[in-house]
């Protein structure tokens, strides 16, 4: 029975590919997945047959295995060769556009949702521009993504330093989350690297309750810092409460609670206070999720569609690790009890709970696969748990190697597929960059004359209409072309007038305008999708 369970991953892939529509978490060619599944069913059968007949000599096989550091080194070369270029995975052009626009207008991009992520990417872009290397934010995002990717590899090598030839590094490489380190243009790479710092810190200190001061104060600092990178880290406050409850001695509980609260507040509040009140311009309150949290309605928390979304992200991010841990829980009861009795492992299970809670509560507004990264922060703690279980086994589990290698190859197929960019998207991005430079040159003085509370919101809407007119003019002729151009011009005039005469301070007036402008923008997006760009003015 246990041996048959090992065939589930291969069969799952085959079944998924015969569905009416291919699941988004298999972006590659269907025939590739079918051939891989059939090949590994055959390999799995050979391995299990050899184990049953005692053909394999495990100690001898281990001698021929490459060390983890060598596998990680070659994999990093693979990461460099196949950066993620598909803009449908993640916020895509919209993120790049916002980063470049705000950098040109205000010096750097900033938002309360991800303060340090946006500032660091913007500042690196400014440095690259200063040295005439590139002013394209794709480059700055790629550099920081690769730095995070190297840190992911290095962190797992440190965790597995006691066993260098057990293939444990493949557990990291089997997780879709590793694609965050493939030159990925998004705001989730650096915060994930900070999360890894937290898990390495917990691995060092959570196993020894006597180090409660270091554990509690250090964890508070890292969690607060990670919240500055991305507010999704706020769910880790549950972890801090757990650590305080379990690791703070009774006589120190009040002291630890007060000191940790003050410490976290001193790290967080100055940043939020500065960008909310003092900085010019202040944060755009209409676009931050801190003020408008996108939670699912309670009635949709437990629904078939929502569970399907969460399961899809789980398959994409931790296909092997989740399956491996579930197998151990079901078939290795004694080993599992011993594993979860470890304080460090219990702490990581709390982290998994924190981010699964996020998966249930948060509404993925773009949908999948665009939001795979936002909704999958649990990939790293689950991967570390599987990694720890693997390395604590006394002997190499030979029967698991085909499943592990199969999962790694699935991620590599995804990387190769997502490396292919869309020519039209690339052209739109090139035109958008040109539009941003022109807009910043022509409108800098107007924007700077506005109150600091209006600058970001005005610039965001004004550029939307400017870009719509600018790009539509470069599309081949179609029936609605002049209508859209004139609409964009008129919207832009009304947008500027609404800010200058104070009309948009009335919420109802602003909502009426935005409703009408949204209709035009939808029409523009449809025309952009349906028509070719004929005369790009680059």
XYZ file of C-alpha atoms in Angstrom:
538
model
C 0.000 0.000 0.000
C 2.727 2.490 0.970
C 4.595 1.808 -2.252
C 1.502 2.434 -4.360
C 1.016 5.841 -2.704
C 4.319 6.962 -4.272
C 2.669 6.797 -7.699
C 0.084 9.447 -6.761
C 2.161 12.462 -7.986
C 2.582 10.951 -11.454
C -1.057 9.912 -11.708
C -2.187 13.318 -10.437
C -0.319 15.050 -13.253
C -1.763 12.689 -15.872
C -5.327 13.127 -14.570
C -4.966 16.929 -14.372
C -3.984 17.058 -18.037
C -7.130 15.290 -19.237
C -9.402 17.878 -17.618
C -11.384 20.132 -20.014
C -8.974 23.001 -19.267
C -5.382 22.515 -18.163
C -4.753 23.777 -14.596
C -2.748 27.020 -14.425
C -0.088 25.372 -12.238
C 1.044 23.295 -15.224
C 2.111 26.072 -17.646
C 4.261 23.842 -19.854
C 3.322 21.729 -22.863
C 0.924 18.889 -22.017
C 2.958 16.294 -23.943
C 6.032 17.163 -21.866
C 4.163 16.423 -18.646
C 2.701 13.201 -20.038
C 6.095 11.900 -21.182
C 7.705 12.846 -17.858
C 4.963 11.117 -15.859
C 5.163 7.901 -17.880
C 8.973 7.879 -17.727
C 9.010 8.349 -13.952
C 6.323 5.717 -13.392
C 8.737 3.332 -15.098
C 11.731 4.605 -13.054
C 9.725 4.424 -9.809
C 8.810 0.801 -10.584
C 12.453 -0.126 -11.170
C 13.542 1.518 -7.906
C 10.819 -0.194 -5.862
C 11.517 -3.567 -7.492
C 15.229 -3.233 -6.769
C 14.551 -2.312 -3.143
C 12.215 -5.270 -2.686
C 14.850 -7.616 -4.137
C 17.675 -5.950 -2.132
C 19.523 -5.070 -5.326
C 20.514 -1.579 -4.245
C 23.471 -0.915 -1.981
C 22.548 2.408 -0.366
C 26.006 3.286 1.124
C 27.646 2.677 -2.252
C 25.032 4.754 -4.082
C 25.474 7.654 -1.639
C 29.183 7.827 -2.486
C 28.318 8.651 -6.100
C 25.762 11.353 -5.256
C 26.852 14.940 -5.965
C 27.164 17.168 -2.861
C 24.365 19.643 -2.223
C 26.592 22.679 -2.814
C 27.441 21.412 -6.317
C 23.768 20.865 -7.171
C 22.948 24.357 -5.867
C 25.757 25.900 -7.948
C 24.573 24.323 -11.190
C 20.980 25.233 -10.366
C 21.936 28.886 -9.947
C 23.328 28.814 -13.478
C 19.961 27.439 -14.591
C 18.264 30.350 -12.788
C 20.426 32.829 -14.686
C 19.703 31.205 -18.052
C 15.907 31.092 -17.577
C 14.688 34.279 -15.855
C 10.910 34.652 -15.514
C 9.704 36.935 -18.309
C 6.023 36.014 -18.524
C 4.176 39.135 -17.289
C 0.955 37.210 -16.586
C 2.551 35.722 -13.478
C 2.558 38.480 -10.891
C 1.465 42.110 -11.240
C 3.399 42.311 -14.519
C 3.607 45.573 -16.451
C 1.397 47.407 -13.938
C 3.997 46.946 -11.186
C 6.884 47.999 -13.428
C 4.912 51.007 -14.645
C 4.068 52.188 -11.126
C 7.642 51.742 -9.936
C 9.169 53.669 -12.836
C 6.516 56.414 -12.813
C 6.845 57.146 -9.091
C 10.629 56.926 -9.274
C 10.700 59.538 -12.052
C 8.193 61.821 -10.335
C 9.034 61.458 -6.635
C 12.508 59.891 -6.452
C 11.305 56.440 -5.398
C 8.163 54.333 -5.161
C 6.603 53.890 -1.748
C 3.430 52.355 -0.367
C 2.433 51.392 3.172
C 1.844 47.812 2.002
C 5.485 47.150 1.108
C 7.608 50.105 2.159
C 11.116 48.651 1.995
C 10.468 46.399 -1.013
C 9.383 49.337 -3.184
C 12.040 51.764 -1.886
C 14.942 49.337 -2.356
C 13.903 48.439 -5.901
C 13.476 52.122 -6.765
C 16.787 53.168 -5.218
C 18.673 50.428 -7.043
C 17.049 51.609 -10.266
C 18.244 55.140 -9.511
C 21.798 53.868 -8.950
C 21.740 51.931 -12.227
C 20.424 55.019 -14.026
C 23.117 57.228 -12.464
C 25.855 54.935 -13.788
C 24.104 54.735 -17.198
C 23.608 50.976 -16.870
C 19.829 50.899 -17.258
C 16.756 52.841 -16.183
C 14.463 49.872 -16.767
C 13.088 48.614 -13.399
C 13.120 45.079 -14.830
C 16.898 45.126 -14.292
C 16.738 46.261 -10.655
C 14.002 43.724 -9.886
C 16.054 40.964 -11.523
C 19.209 41.820 -9.574
C 17.446 41.794 -6.199
C 15.547 38.648 -7.156
C 18.792 36.815 -7.944
C 20.363 38.008 -4.696
C 17.358 36.579 -2.841
C 17.666 33.350 -4.866
C 21.316 32.951 -3.866
C 20.299 33.501 -0.242
C 17.602 30.815 -0.503
C 20.189 28.322 -1.762
C 22.784 29.368 0.811
C 20.278 29.234 3.677
C 19.304 25.660 2.893
C 22.937 24.647 2.477
C 23.565 26.001 5.981
C 20.576 24.066 7.352
C 21.849 20.868 5.737
C 25.564 21.278 6.422
C 25.707 18.123 8.568
C 24.707 15.957 5.594
C 26.235 17.182 2.371
C 25.369 14.252 0.059
C 21.747 13.447 0.882
C 20.100 15.356 -2.022
C 18.195 17.464 0.526
C 18.781 20.653 -1.497
C 16.432 19.175 -4.127
C 13.548 19.702 -1.690
C 14.040 23.457 -2.060
C 14.385 23.106 -5.817
C 11.152 21.090 -6.005
C 9.155 24.028 -4.614
C 7.588 26.506 -7.016
C 8.480 29.249 -4.561
C 12.121 29.021 -5.680
C 10.976 30.815 -8.858
C 10.949 34.012 -6.781
C 14.724 33.887 -7.261
C 14.586 33.599 -11.073
C 14.963 37.319 -11.808
C 11.266 37.690 -10.966
C 9.850 41.235 -11.186
C 7.696 41.359 -8.071
C 7.573 42.631 -4.478
C 7.716 39.246 -2.748
C 11.329 38.190 -3.159
C 12.956 40.328 -0.469
C 10.260 39.766 2.147
C 10.608 36.007 1.588
C 14.364 36.345 2.141
C 13.634 38.117 5.447
C 11.262 35.275 6.351
C 14.094 32.821 5.733
C 16.242 34.871 8.141
C 13.475 34.437 10.723
C 13.306 30.666 10.191
C 17.090 30.322 10.448
C 16.945 32.370 13.647
C 14.180 30.141 15.052
C 16.182 27.058 14.101
C 19.044 28.392 16.210
C 17.134 29.618 19.266
C 13.628 28.096 19.453
C 14.992 24.705 20.511
C 16.500 26.159 23.711
C 13.920 27.815 26.013
C 16.746 29.214 28.167
C 17.502 31.743 25.444
C 14.045 33.331 25.820
C 15.253 36.961 25.762
C 17.235 36.500 22.559
C 14.440 34.438 20.984
C 11.626 36.861 21.818
C 13.403 40.133 21.123
C 15.144 38.818 18.010
C 11.937 37.339 16.566
C 10.074 40.583 17.255
C 12.713 42.603 15.395
C 12.750 40.295 12.365
C 8.934 40.115 12.154
C 8.637 43.905 12.428
C 11.298 44.313 9.736
C 9.509 41.831 7.479
C 6.277 43.825 7.930
C 8.114 46.847 6.542
C 8.932 44.746 3.490
C 5.354 43.498 3.151
C 2.288 43.764 5.378
C 1.423 40.105 4.788
C 4.050 39.459 7.467
C 1.546 40.864 9.965
C 0.128 37.340 10.267
C 3.395 36.413 11.991
C 2.184 38.331 15.052
C 0.406 35.035 15.847
C 3.851 33.410 15.901
C 5.141 36.081 18.313
C 2.206 35.424 20.647
C 2.966 31.697 20.493
C 6.656 32.267 21.287
C 5.782 34.589 24.162
C 3.289 32.103 25.615
C 5.614 29.088 25.361
C 9.091 30.551 25.864
C 8.600 33.419 28.285
C 9.002 32.368 31.939
C 6.066 33.205 34.190
C 8.027 35.810 36.139
C 9.060 37.603 32.896
C 5.822 37.435 30.918
C 4.697 41.027 31.572
C 8.206 42.373 30.972
C 8.569 40.466 27.693
C 5.109 41.539 26.521
C 5.804 45.236 27.191
C 9.338 45.220 25.797
C 8.417 43.284 22.641
C 5.442 45.560 21.979
C 7.630 48.658 22.382
C 10.399 47.168 20.254
C 8.072 46.271 17.386
C 6.364 49.667 17.586
C 9.667 51.557 17.502
C 10.639 49.693 14.322
C 7.285 50.071 12.545
C 5.568 53.304 13.531
C 8.223 55.867 12.503
C 8.044 54.600 8.908
C 4.246 54.589 8.771
C 4.045 57.947 10.529
C 6.572 59.580 8.222
C 4.996 58.424 4.959
C 1.439 59.037 6.209
C 1.985 62.596 7.501
C 5.379 64.191 6.866
C 6.764 63.008 3.531
C 6.008 65.019 0.404
C 4.002 63.489 -1.157
C 2.309 61.388 1.503
C 1.103 57.891 0.723
C -1.908 57.458 -1.562
C -4.595 56.335 0.875
C -6.852 55.193 -1.967
C -4.502 52.399 -3.031
C -3.024 50.986 0.184
C -4.406 47.690 1.467
C -3.636 48.798 5.020
C -6.653 51.109 4.908
C -8.684 48.961 2.511
C -7.834 45.328 3.410
C -9.059 42.989 0.633
C -10.568 40.279 2.821
C -12.848 37.577 1.494
C -16.468 37.848 2.663
C -16.933 35.485 5.598
C -19.485 33.395 3.705
C -16.822 32.589 1.074
C -14.071 31.486 3.467
C -15.190 27.895 3.205
C -16.345 27.266 -0.341
C -15.468 24.799 -3.067
C -13.974 27.489 -5.308
C -11.902 28.983 -2.488
C -10.575 25.583 -1.427
C -9.689 24.905 -5.073
C -7.700 28.164 -5.184
C -5.794 27.335 -1.997
C -5.124 23.778 -3.164
C -3.864 25.027 -6.537
C -1.351 27.343 -4.904
C -0.310 24.496 -2.592
C 0.335 22.216 -5.584
C 2.276 24.924 -7.418
C 4.416 25.987 -4.461
C 5.066 22.839 -2.421
C 3.973 19.855 -4.494
C 6.656 17.505 -3.178
C 7.103 18.864 0.355
C 3.392 18.749 1.220
C 3.002 15.244 -0.226
C 6.124 14.009 1.574
C 4.997 15.355 4.966
C 1.470 13.980 4.527
C 2.949 10.571 3.734
C 5.071 10.611 6.893
C 2.085 11.669 9.003
C -0.022 8.824 7.578
C 2.473 5.961 7.452
C 5.318 6.791 9.864
C 3.420 7.480 13.082
C 6.283 7.009 15.545
C 8.792 8.996 13.529
C 6.182 11.694 12.999
C 5.459 11.997 16.724
C 9.144 12.378 17.414
C 9.475 14.947 14.633
C 6.646 17.191 15.848
C 7.838 16.971 19.465
C 10.784 19.170 18.467
C 10.251 22.799 19.581
C 11.662 24.236 16.347
C 9.374 22.104 14.215
C 6.341 23.093 16.283
C 7.247 26.741 15.781
C 7.406 26.297 12.007
C 3.993 24.597 12.029
C 2.664 27.758 13.702
C 4.178 29.778 10.835
C 2.428 27.500 8.335
C -0.840 28.136 10.183
C -0.250 31.904 10.023
C 0.087 31.923 6.255
C -2.691 29.404 5.651
C -4.881 31.793 7.619
C -3.811 34.472 5.158
C -4.753 32.114 2.323
C -8.280 31.772 3.694
C -8.848 35.421 4.581
C -7.176 37.340 1.749
C -8.957 37.950 -1.527
C -6.600 37.426 -4.501
C -7.767 40.370 -6.546
C -5.931 39.588 -9.771
C -6.691 35.867 -9.704
C -4.406 32.993 -10.627
C -1.705 32.554 -11.777
C -1.077 36.279 -11.198
C -1.433 35.953 -7.402
C 0.454 32.686 -6.877
C 3.221 34.563 -5.025
C 0.983 36.668 -2.767
C -1.072 33.657 -1.665
C 1.786 31.184 -1.242
C 3.958 32.446 1.607
C 3.536 29.116 3.404
C 5.769 27.473 0.783
C 8.972 28.280 2.670
C 8.100 26.941 6.172
C 6.553 23.792 4.647
C 9.658 23.272 2.509
C 11.916 23.711 5.535
C 9.849 21.176 7.519
C 10.144 18.622 4.701
C 13.856 19.433 4.432
C 14.351 18.837 8.170
C 12.428 15.579 8.127
C 14.467 14.324 5.164
C 17.834 15.146 6.721
C 16.890 13.573 10.074
C 16.267 10.196 8.454
C 19.023 7.711 9.320
C 19.209 6.289 5.814
C 18.579 7.766 2.394
C 15.032 6.903 1.291
C 15.818 5.602 -2.170
C 12.162 5.126 -3.116
C 11.551 8.867 -2.661
C 14.294 10.004 -5.034
C 12.260 9.508 -8.270
C 9.341 11.518 -6.826
C 11.738 14.242 -5.673
C 13.569 14.472 -9.001
C 10.237 14.431 -10.847
C 9.041 17.406 -8.773
C 12.267 19.305 -9.424
C 11.898 18.744 -13.171
C 8.294 20.008 -13.042
C 9.552 23.292 -11.570
C 12.300 23.471 -14.192
C 9.747 22.927 -16.977
C 7.716 25.795 -15.510
C 10.806 28.023 -15.426
C 11.676 27.248 -19.049
C 8.072 27.920 -20.097
C 7.767 31.187 -18.154
C 11.092 32.363 -19.554
C 9.315 32.899 -22.880
C 7.985 36.438 -23.097
C 5.099 37.752 -25.160
C 6.368 39.952 -27.995
C 3.317 42.200 -27.788
C 3.730 42.650 -24.024
C 7.387 43.547 -24.529
C 6.443 46.143 -27.134
C 3.714 47.604 -24.881
C 6.244 47.867 -22.057
C 8.765 49.656 -24.279
C 6.083 52.137 -25.355
C 4.930 52.536 -21.742
C 8.475 53.399 -20.640
C 8.613 56.065 -23.349
C 5.245 57.383 -22.188
C 6.448 57.567 -18.578
C 9.548 59.584 -19.504
C 7.507 61.972 -21.609
C 4.806 62.315 -18.971
C 7.325 63.004 -16.195
C 9.072 65.676 -18.276
C 5.819 67.432 -19.220
C 3.914 67.209 -15.921
C 6.495 67.354 -13.125
C 5.784 71.018 -12.311
C 1.991 70.568 -12.313
C 2.172 67.618 -9.946
C 4.595 69.359 -7.580
C 2.199 72.321 -7.293
C -0.554 70.113 -5.840
C -1.048 69.482 -2.081
C 1.127 66.603 -0.875
C -1.986 64.549 -0.072
C -3.142 64.697 -3.722
C 0.076 64.250 -5.685
C 0.271 60.454 -5.895
C -3.431 59.887 -6.505
C -3.557 62.623 -9.158
C -0.436 61.376 -10.947
C -1.731 57.802 -10.993
C -5.036 58.762 -12.645
C -3.584 61.437 -14.900
C -0.960 59.076 -16.286
C -3.600 56.390 -16.853
C -5.444 58.691 -19.274
C -2.198 60.017 -20.778
C -0.989 56.480 -21.442
C -4.358 55.408 -22.865
C -4.271 58.251 -25.380
C -0.549 57.787 -26.123
C -0.738 54.048 -26.843
C -4.120 54.082 -28.596
C -2.718 56.539 -31.149
C -0.132 53.891 -32.065
C -2.669 51.115 -32.668
C -3.799 50.175 -36.153
C -7.065 51.846 -37.165
C -10.228 50.325 -35.705
C -13.783 51.719 -35.368
C -13.538 52.958 -31.763
C -10.024 54.413 -32.009
C -10.892 58.115 -32.207
C -13.672 57.659 -29.653
C -11.239 56.197 -27.090
C -8.619 58.886 -27.767
C -11.163 61.692 -27.297
C -12.540 60.029 -24.165
C -9.058 59.814 -22.668
C -8.365 63.473 -23.472
C -11.664 64.593 -21.904
C -11.175 62.357 -18.836
C -7.777 63.901 -18.339
C -9.185 67.429 -18.489
C -11.972 66.534 -16.031
C -9.491 64.767 -13.732
C -7.276 67.850 -13.529
C -10.236 70.198 -13.048
C -11.674 67.992 -10.297
C -8.497 68.378 -8.246
C -8.018 72.098 -8.930
C -11.590 73.144 -8.071
C -11.954 70.724 -5.169
C -14.826 68.806 -6.767
C -13.238 65.422 -6.047
C -13.125 66.113 -2.332
C -16.770 65.075 -2.464
C -16.683 61.279 -2.438
C -19.833 60.846 -4.508
C -18.514 63.117 -7.282
C -15.240 61.198 -7.408
C -17.061 57.859 -7.555
C -19.238 59.013 -10.468
C -16.155 60.079 -12.409
C -14.219 56.871 -11.636
C -17.179 54.732 -12.736
C -17.296 56.460 -16.114
C -13.497 56.430 -16.502
C -13.389 52.719 -15.686
C -15.740 51.976 -18.586
C -13.400 53.817 -20.954
C -10.361 52.031 -19.533
C -12.007 48.627 -20.030
C -12.728 49.576 -23.644
C -9.088 50.675 -24.030
C -7.760 47.406 -22.628
C -9.982 45.392 -24.953
C -8.806 47.429 -27.931
C -5.180 46.924 -26.884
C -5.774 43.186 -26.758
C -7.608 43.031 -30.071
C -5.487 45.354 -32.211
C -1.877 45.456 -33.296
C 0.556 48.257 -32.581
C 1.358 49.677 -36.013
C 3.720 52.596 -35.512
C 5.553 52.398 -32.190
C 7.164 55.758 -31.455
C 10.149 54.497 -29.492
